[in-house]
mmCIF file of C-alpha atoms in Angstrom:
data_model
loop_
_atom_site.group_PDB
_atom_site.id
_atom_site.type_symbol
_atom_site.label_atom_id
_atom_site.label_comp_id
_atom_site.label_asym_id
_atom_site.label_seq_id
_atom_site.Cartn_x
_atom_site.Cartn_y
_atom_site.Cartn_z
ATOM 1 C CA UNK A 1 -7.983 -6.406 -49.126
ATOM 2 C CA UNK A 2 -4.328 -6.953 -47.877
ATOM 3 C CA UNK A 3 -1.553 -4.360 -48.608
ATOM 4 C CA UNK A 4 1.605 -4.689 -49.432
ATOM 5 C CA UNK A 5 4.784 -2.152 -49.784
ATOM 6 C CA UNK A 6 7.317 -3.667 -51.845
ATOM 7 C CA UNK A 7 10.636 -1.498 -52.072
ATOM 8 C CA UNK A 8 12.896 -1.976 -55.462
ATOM 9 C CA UNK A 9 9.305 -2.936 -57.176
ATOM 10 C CA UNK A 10 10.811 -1.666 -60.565
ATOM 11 C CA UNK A 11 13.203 -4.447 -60.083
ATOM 12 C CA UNK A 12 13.317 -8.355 -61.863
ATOM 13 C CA UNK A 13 12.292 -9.643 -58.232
ATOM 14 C CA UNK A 14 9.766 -6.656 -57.208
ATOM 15 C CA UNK A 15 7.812 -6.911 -60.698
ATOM 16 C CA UNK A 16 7.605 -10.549 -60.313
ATOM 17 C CA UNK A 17 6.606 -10.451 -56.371
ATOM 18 C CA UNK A 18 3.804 -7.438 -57.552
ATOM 19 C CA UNK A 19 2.519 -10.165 -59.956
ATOM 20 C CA UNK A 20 2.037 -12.476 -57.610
ATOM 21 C CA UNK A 21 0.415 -10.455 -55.050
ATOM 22 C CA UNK A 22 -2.225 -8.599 -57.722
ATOM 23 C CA UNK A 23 -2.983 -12.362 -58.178
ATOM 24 C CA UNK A 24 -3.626 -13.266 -54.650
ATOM 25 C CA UNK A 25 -5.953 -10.247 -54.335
ATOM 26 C CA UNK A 26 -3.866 -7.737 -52.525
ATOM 27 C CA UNK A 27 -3.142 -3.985 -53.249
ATOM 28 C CA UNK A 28 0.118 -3.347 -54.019
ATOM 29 C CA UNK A 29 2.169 -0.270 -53.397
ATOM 30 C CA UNK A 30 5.441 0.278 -54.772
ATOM 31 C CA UNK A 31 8.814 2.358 -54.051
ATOM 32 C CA UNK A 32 10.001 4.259 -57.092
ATOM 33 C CA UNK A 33 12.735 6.412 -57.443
ATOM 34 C CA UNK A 34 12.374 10.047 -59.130
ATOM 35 C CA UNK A 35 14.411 9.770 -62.415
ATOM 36 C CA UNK A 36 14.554 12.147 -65.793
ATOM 37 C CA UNK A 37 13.378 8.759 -67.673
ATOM 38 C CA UNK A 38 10.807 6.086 -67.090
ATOM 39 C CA UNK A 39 12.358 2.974 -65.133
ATOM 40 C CA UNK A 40 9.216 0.937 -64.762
ATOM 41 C CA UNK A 41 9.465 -1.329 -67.522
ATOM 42 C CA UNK A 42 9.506 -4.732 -65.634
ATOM 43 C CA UNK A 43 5.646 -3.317 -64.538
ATOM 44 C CA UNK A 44 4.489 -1.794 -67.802
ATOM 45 C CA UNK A 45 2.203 -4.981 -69.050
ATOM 46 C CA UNK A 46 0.902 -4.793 -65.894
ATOM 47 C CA UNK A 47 0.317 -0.627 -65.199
ATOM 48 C CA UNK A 48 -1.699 -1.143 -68.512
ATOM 49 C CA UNK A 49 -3.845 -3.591 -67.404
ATOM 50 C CA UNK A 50 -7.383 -1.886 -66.345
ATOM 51 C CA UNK A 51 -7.803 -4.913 -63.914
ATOM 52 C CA UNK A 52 -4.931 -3.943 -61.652
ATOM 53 C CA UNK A 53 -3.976 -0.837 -62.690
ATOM 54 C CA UNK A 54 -4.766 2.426 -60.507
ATOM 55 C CA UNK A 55 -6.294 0.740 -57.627
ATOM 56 C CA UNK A 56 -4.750 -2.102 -56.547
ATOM 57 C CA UNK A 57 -0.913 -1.339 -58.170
ATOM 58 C CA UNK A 58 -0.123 2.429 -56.664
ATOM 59 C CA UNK A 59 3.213 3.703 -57.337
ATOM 60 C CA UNK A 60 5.120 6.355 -54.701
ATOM 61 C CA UNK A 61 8.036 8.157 -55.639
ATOM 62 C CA UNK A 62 11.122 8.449 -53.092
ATOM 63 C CA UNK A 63 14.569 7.156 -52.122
ATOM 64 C CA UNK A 64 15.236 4.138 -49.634
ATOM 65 C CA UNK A 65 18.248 6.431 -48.609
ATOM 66 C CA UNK A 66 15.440 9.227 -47.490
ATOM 67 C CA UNK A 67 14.556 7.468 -43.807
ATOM 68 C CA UNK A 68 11.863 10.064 -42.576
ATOM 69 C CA UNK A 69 10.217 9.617 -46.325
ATOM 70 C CA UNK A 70 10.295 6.312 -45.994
ATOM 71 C CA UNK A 71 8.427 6.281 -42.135
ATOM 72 C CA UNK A 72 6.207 9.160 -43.856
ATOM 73 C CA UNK A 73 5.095 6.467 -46.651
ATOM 74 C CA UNK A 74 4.639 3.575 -44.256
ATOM 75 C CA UNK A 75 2.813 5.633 -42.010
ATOM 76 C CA UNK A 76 0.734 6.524 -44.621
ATOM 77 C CA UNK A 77 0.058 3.559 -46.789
ATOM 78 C CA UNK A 78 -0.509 1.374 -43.450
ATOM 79 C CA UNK A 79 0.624 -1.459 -45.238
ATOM 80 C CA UNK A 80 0.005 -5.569 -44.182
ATOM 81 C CA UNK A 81 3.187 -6.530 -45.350
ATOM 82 C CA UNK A 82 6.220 -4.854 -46.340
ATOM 83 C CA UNK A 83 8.707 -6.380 -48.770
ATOM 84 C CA UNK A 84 12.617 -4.747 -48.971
ATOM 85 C CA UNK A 85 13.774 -5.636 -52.323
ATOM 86 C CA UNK A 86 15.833 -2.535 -52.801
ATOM 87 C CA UNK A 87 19.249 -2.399 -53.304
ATOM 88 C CA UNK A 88 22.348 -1.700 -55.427
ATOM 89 C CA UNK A 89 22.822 -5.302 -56.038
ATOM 90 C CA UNK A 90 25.694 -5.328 -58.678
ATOM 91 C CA UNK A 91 28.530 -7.349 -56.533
ATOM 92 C CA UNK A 92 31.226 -5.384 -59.308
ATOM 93 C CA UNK A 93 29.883 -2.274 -58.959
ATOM 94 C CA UNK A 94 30.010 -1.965 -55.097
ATOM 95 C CA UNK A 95 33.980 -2.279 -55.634
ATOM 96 C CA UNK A 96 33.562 0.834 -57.160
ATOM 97 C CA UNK A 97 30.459 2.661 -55.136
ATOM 98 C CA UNK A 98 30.698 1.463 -51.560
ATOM 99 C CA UNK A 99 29.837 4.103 -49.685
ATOM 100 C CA UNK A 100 26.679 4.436 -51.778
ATOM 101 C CA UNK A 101 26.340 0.304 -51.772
ATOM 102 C CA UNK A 102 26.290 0.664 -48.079
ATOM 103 C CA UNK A 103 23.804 3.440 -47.916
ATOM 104 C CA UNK A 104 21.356 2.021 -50.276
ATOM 105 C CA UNK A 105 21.644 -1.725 -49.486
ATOM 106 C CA UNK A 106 22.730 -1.800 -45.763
ATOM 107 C CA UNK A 107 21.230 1.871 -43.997
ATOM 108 C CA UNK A 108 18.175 1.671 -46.477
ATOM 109 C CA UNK A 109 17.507 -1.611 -45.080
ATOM 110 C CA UNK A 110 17.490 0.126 -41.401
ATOM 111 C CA UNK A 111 15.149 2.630 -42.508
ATOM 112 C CA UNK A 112 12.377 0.294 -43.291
ATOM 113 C CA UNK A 113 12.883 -1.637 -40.220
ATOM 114 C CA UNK A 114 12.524 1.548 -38.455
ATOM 115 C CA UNK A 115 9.075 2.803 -40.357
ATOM 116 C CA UNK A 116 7.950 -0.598 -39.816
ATOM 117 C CA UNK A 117 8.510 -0.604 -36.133
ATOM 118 C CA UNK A 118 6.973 2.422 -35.420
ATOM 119 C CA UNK A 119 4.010 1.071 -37.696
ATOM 120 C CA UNK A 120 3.921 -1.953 -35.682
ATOM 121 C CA UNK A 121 3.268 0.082 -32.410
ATOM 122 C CA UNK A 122 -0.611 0.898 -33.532
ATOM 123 C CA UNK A 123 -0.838 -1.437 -36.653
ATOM 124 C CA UNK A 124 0.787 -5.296 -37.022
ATOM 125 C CA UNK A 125 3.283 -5.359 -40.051
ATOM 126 C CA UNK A 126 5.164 -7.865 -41.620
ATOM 127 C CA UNK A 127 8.552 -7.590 -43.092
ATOM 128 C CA UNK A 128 10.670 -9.533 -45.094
ATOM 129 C CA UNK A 129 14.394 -7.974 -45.928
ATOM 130 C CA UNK A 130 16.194 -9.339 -49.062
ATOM 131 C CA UNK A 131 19.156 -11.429 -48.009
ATOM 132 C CA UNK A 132 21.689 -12.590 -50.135
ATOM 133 C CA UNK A 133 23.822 -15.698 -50.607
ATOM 134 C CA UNK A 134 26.981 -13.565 -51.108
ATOM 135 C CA UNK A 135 26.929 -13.100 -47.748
ATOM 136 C CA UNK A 136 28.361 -16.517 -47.081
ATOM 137 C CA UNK A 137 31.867 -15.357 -49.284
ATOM 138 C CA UNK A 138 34.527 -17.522 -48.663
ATOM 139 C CA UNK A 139 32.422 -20.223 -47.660
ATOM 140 C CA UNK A 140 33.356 -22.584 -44.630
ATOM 141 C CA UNK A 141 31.019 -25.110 -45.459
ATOM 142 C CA UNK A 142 28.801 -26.593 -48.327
ATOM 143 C CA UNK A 143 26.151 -26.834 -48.788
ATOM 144 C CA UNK A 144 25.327 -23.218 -47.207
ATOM 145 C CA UNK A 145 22.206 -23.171 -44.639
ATOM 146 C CA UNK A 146 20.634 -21.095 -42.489
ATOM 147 C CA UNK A 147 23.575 -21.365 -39.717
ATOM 148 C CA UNK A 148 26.114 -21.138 -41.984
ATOM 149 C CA UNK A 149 28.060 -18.382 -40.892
ATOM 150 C CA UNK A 150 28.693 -15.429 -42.871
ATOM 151 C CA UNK A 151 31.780 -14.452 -44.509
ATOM 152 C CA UNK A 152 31.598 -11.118 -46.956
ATOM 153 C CA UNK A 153 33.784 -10.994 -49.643
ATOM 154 C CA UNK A 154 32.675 -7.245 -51.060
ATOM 155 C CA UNK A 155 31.351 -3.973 -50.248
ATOM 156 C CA UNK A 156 27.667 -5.507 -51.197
ATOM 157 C CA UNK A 157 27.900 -8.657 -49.245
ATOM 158 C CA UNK A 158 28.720 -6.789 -46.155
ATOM 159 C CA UNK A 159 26.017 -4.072 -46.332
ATOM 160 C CA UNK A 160 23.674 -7.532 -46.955
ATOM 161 C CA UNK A 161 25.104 -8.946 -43.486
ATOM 162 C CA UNK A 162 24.317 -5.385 -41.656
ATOM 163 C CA UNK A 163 20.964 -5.787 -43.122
ATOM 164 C CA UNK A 164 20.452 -9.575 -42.210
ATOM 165 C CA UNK A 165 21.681 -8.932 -38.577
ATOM 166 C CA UNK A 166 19.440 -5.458 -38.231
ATOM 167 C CA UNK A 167 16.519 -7.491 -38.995
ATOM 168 C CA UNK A 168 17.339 -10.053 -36.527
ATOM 169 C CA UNK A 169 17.777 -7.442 -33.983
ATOM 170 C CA UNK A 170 14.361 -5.510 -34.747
ATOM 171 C CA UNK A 171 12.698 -8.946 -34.216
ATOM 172 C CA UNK A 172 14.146 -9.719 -31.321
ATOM 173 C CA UNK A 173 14.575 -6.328 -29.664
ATOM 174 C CA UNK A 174 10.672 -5.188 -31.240
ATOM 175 C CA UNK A 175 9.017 -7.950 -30.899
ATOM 176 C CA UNK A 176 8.795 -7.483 -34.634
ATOM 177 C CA UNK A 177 7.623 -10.246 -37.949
ATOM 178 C CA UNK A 178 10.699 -9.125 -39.180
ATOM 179 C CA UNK A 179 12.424 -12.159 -41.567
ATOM 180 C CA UNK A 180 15.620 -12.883 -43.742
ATOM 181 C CA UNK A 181 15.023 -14.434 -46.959
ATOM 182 C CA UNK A 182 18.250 -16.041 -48.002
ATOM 183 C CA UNK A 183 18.244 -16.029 -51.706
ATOM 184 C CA UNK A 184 20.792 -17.668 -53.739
ATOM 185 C CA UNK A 185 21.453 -16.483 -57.507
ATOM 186 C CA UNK A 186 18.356 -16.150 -59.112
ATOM 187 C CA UNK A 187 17.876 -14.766 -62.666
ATOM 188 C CA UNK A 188 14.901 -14.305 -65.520
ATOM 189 C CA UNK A 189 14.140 -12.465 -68.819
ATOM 190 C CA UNK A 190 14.428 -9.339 -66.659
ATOM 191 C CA UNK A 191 17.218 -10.054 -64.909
ATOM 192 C CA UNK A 192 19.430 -6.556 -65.884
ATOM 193 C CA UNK A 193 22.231 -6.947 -68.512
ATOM 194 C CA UNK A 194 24.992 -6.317 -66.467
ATOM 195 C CA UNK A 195 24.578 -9.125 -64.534
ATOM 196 C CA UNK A 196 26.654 -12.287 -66.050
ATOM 197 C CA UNK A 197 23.576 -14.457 -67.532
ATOM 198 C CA UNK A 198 21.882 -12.169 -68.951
ATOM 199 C CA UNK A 199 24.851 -10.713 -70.554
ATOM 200 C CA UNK A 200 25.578 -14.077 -71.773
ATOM 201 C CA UNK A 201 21.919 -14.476 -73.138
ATOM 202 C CA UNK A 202 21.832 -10.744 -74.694
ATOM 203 C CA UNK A 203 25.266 -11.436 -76.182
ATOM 204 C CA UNK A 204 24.315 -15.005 -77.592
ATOM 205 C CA UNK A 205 21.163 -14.000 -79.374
ATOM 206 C CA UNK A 206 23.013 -11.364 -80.981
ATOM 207 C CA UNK A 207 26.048 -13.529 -81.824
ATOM 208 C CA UNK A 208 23.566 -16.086 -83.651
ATOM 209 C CA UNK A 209 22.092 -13.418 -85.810
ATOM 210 C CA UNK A 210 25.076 -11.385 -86.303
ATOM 211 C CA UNK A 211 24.383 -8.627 -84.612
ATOM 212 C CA UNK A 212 27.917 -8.806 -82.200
ATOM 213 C CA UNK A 213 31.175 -10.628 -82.609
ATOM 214 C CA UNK A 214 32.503 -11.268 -79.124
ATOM 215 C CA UNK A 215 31.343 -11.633 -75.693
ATOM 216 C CA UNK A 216 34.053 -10.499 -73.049
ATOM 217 C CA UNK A 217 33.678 -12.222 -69.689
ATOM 218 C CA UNK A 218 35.960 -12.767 -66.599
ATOM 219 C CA UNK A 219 36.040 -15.786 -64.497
ATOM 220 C CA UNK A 220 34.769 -18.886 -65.857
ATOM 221 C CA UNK A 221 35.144 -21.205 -63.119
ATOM 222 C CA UNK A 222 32.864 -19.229 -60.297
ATOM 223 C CA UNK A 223 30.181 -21.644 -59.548
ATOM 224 C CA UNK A 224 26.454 -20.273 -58.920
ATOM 225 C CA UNK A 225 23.431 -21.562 -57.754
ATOM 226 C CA UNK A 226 21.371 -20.495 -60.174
ATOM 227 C CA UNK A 227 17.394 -20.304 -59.704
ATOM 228 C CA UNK A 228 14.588 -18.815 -61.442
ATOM 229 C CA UNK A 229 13.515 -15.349 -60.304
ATOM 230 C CA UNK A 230 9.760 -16.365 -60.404
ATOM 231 C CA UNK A 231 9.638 -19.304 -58.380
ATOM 232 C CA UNK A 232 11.546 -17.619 -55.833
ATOM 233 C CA UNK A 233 9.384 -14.721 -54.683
ATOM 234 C CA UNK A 234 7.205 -17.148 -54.001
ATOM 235 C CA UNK A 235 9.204 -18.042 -51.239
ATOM 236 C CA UNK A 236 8.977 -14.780 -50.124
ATOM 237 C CA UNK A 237 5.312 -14.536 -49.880
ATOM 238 C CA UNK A 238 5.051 -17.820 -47.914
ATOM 239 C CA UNK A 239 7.982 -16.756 -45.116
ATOM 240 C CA UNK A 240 5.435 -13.461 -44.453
ATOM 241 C CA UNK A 241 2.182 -16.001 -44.150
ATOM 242 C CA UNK A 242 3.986 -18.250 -41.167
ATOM 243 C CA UNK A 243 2.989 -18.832 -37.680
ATOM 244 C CA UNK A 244 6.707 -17.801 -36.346
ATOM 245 C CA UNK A 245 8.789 -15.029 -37.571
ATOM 246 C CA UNK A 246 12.110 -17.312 -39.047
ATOM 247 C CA UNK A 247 14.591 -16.763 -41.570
ATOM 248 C CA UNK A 248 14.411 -19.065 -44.893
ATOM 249 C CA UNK A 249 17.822 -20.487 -47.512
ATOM 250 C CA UNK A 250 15.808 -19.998 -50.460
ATOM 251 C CA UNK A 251 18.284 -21.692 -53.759
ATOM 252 C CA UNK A 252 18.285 -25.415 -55.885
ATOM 253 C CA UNK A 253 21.157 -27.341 -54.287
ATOM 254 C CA UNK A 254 22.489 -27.273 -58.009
ATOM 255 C CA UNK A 255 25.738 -25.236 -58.336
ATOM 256 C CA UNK A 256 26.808 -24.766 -62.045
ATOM 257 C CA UNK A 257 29.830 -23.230 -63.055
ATOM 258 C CA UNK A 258 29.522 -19.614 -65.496
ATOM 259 C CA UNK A 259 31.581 -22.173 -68.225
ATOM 260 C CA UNK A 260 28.578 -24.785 -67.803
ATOM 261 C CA UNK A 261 26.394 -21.583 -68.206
ATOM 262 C CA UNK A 262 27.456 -20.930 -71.690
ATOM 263 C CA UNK A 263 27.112 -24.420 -72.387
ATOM 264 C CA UNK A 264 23.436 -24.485 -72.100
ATOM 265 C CA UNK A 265 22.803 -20.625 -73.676
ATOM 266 C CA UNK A 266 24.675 -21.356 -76.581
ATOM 267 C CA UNK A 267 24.424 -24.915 -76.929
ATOM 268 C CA UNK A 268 20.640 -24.270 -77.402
ATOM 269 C CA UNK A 269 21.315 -21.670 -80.262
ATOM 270 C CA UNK A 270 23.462 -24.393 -82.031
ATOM 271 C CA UNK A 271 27.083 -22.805 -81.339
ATOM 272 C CA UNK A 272 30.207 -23.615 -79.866
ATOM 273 C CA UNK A 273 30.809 -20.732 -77.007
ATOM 274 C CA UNK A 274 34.807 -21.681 -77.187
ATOM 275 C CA UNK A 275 34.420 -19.171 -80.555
ATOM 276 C CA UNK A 276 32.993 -16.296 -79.168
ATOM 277 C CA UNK A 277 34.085 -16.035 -76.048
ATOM 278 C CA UNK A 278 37.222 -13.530 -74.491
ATOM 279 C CA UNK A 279 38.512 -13.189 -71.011
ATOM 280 C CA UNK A 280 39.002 -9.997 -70.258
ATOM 281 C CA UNK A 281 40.684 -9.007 -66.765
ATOM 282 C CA UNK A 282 38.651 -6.283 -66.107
ATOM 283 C CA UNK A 283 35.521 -8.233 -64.775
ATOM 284 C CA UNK A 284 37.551 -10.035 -62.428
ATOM 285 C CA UNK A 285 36.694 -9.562 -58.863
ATOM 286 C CA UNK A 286 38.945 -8.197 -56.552
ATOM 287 C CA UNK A 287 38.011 -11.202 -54.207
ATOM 288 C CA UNK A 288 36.107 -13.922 -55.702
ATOM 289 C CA UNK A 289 33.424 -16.145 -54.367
ATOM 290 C CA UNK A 290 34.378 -19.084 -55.720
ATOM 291 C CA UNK A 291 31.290 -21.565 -54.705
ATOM 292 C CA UNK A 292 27.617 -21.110 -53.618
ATOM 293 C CA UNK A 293 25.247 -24.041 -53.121
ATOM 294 C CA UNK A 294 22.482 -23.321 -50.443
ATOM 295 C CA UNK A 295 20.826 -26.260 -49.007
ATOM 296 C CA UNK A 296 16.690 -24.990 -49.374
ATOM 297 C CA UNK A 297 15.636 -28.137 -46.773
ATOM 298 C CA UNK A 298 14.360 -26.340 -44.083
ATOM 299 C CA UNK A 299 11.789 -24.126 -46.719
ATOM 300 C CA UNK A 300 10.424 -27.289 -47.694
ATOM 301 C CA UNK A 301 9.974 -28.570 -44.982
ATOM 302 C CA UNK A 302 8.435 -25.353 -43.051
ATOM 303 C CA UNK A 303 6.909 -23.561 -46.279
ATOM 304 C CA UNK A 304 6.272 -26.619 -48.661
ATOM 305 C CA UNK A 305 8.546 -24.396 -51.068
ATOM 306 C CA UNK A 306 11.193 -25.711 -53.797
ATOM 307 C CA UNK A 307 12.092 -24.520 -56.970
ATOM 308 C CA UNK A 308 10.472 -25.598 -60.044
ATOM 309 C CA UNK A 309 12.769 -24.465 -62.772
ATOM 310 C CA UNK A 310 16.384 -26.081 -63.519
ATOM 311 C CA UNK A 311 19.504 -24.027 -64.486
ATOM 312 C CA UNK A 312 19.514 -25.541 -68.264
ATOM 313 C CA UNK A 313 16.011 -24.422 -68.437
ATOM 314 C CA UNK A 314 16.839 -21.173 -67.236
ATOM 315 C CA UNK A 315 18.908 -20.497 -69.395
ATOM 316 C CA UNK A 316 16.244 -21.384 -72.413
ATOM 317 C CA UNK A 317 13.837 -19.554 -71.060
ATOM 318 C CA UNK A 318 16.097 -16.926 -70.562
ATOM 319 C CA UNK A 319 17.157 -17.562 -74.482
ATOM 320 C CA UNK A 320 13.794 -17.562 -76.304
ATOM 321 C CA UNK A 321 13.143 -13.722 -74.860
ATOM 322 C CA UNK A 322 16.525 -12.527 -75.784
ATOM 323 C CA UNK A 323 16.081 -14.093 -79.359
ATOM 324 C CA UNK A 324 13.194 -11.930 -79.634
ATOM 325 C CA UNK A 325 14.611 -9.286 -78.411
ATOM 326 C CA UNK A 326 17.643 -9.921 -81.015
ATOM 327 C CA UNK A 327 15.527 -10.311 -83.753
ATOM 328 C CA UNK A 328 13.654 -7.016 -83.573
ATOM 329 C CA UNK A 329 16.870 -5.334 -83.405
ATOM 330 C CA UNK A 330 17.910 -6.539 -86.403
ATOM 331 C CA UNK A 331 14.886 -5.877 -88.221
ATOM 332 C CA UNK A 332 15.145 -2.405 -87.079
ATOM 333 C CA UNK A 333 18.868 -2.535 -88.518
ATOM 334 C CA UNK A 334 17.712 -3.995 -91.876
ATOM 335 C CA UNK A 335 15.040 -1.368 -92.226
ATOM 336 C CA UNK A 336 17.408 1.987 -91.365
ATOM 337 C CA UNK A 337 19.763 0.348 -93.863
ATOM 338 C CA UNK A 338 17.122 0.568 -96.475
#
């Protein structure tokens, strides 16, 4: 039985990439941080499930920021494959928190690469590190691929290029499968509400059964590449099962703008987004990224991978949960109010 250590597992991507490893037989191990409240929701249906739970889905707590607990957990769990998902990934928020952006997302990414080398010195290990498509910024060309080079436009995006290059250098320095997946926006039922879909989806469902007024947004025109969570861990998987260590654009080649975005999420509830929607200055970037479109070529023709789901059926999918989701909340109002 393979094993895997997947870091940020209580994450959309890390709950979908434990899924599809329980599937494929491995046993999965997973990086949780200590908290006064349970944060494994995204894993619940599947902690609860006597076929993978306890055995093959173990659960550690500790911090990526904690570099000898991290080596101390690799060392121990002797793991196949080990997959760096965590991050503070909110592009606003690291305007805010960069110092702990950079910590978490850039050093925390150094930390694994250093458990994982000193792994690889009695054990082989695979790793793949969590790249992002903001990394490109201000883009110089389009579509974005693999040698496209990189051009940070906030505190997040540049702790993803320390990562990216720290990853090269432990595979070229080590001698370690250390790889970059690339991924462009990609977002599900469990994407986190703060981010700008699912805030649209949350907000919509709740606008169609009266449950909110308004949904306050920023800039309309930022155009996203927008690809469903599930079929891109996938990718992941398939960059750590390759002859040659490489680095992977994982994304649709489909750029839709946040305005076309509400098209489709509202449009499928039967409204007219141009009534509910407010800019509000406050969720304006302090430097935008204006246009991301990666160019996925080279992972189908080296991995046989390309996405599955379009960006209007994203956003459906995405739709149908948070209707549900709406819906029990107002029953739950109706019945207080009784």
């Amino acid at each position: 039985m393979k094993k895997a250590f997947i870091t940020g597992i209580t994450g959309q991507d890390g709950s979908y990439l434990a899924e599809l490893l329980l599937d494929k037989g491995y046993q999965v191990h997973g990086l949780v941080r200590r908290s006064s409240t349970f944060n494994t929701d995204r894993l619940d249906h599947v902690l609860q499930d006597p076929q993978t739970a306890d055995a093959k889905l173990i659960l550690h707590h500790g911090d990526i920021t904690d570099g000898q607990g991290i080596t101390n957990l690799v060392s121990e769990i002797q793991p196949d494959e080990i997959y760096n998902l965590a991050a503070q990934s909110h592009v606003r928020v690291s305007f805010d928190n960069p110092v702990y952006t950079a910590n978490v997302t850039g050093v925390g990414a150094l930390h694994v690469l250093e458990a994982a080398r000193k792994l690889n010195e009695t054990k082989p290990v695979r790793v793949y590190q969590a790249s992002s498509s903001e990394m490109y910024g201000n883009v110089t060309e389009s579509p974005q691929t693999e040698t496209t080079p990189f051009f940070p436009q906030s505190p997040y995006a540049c702790a993803k290029v320390f990562a990216y290059h720290q990853t090269v250098n432990y595979r070229n320095a080590y001698d370690l499968f250390a790889v970059n997946g690339i991924l462009f926006n990609h977002e599900s039922p469990r994407r986190g509400e703060t981010f700008v879909t699912r805030k649209i989806t949350r907000a919509a469902t709740r606008i169609k059964l009266g449950l909110q007024d308004k949904l306050f947004l920023g800039n309309l025109e930022s155009q996203r590449d927008w690809g469903f969570a599930k079929d891109y861990v996938e990718g992941m998987w398939l960059m750590l099962q390759a002859d040659q260590a490489e680095d992977f654009v994982f994304a649709t080649g489909q750029p839709h703008t946040i305005r076309q975005f509400l098209g489709f999420v509202f449009g499928y509830l039967d409204l007219d987004w141009n009534d509910y929607v407010q800019i509000d200055p406050r969720y304006f970037r302090p430097t935008e990224v204006n246009l991301l479109k990666g160019d996925y070529s080279k992972a189908k023709s080296k991995l046989g991978w390309e996405p599955k789901t379009s960006c209007q059926e994203l956003a459906e999918l995405m739709v149908d949960h948070d209707l549900e989701l709406a819906r029990n909340e107002a029953t739950k109002s109706s019945l207080a109010q009784q």
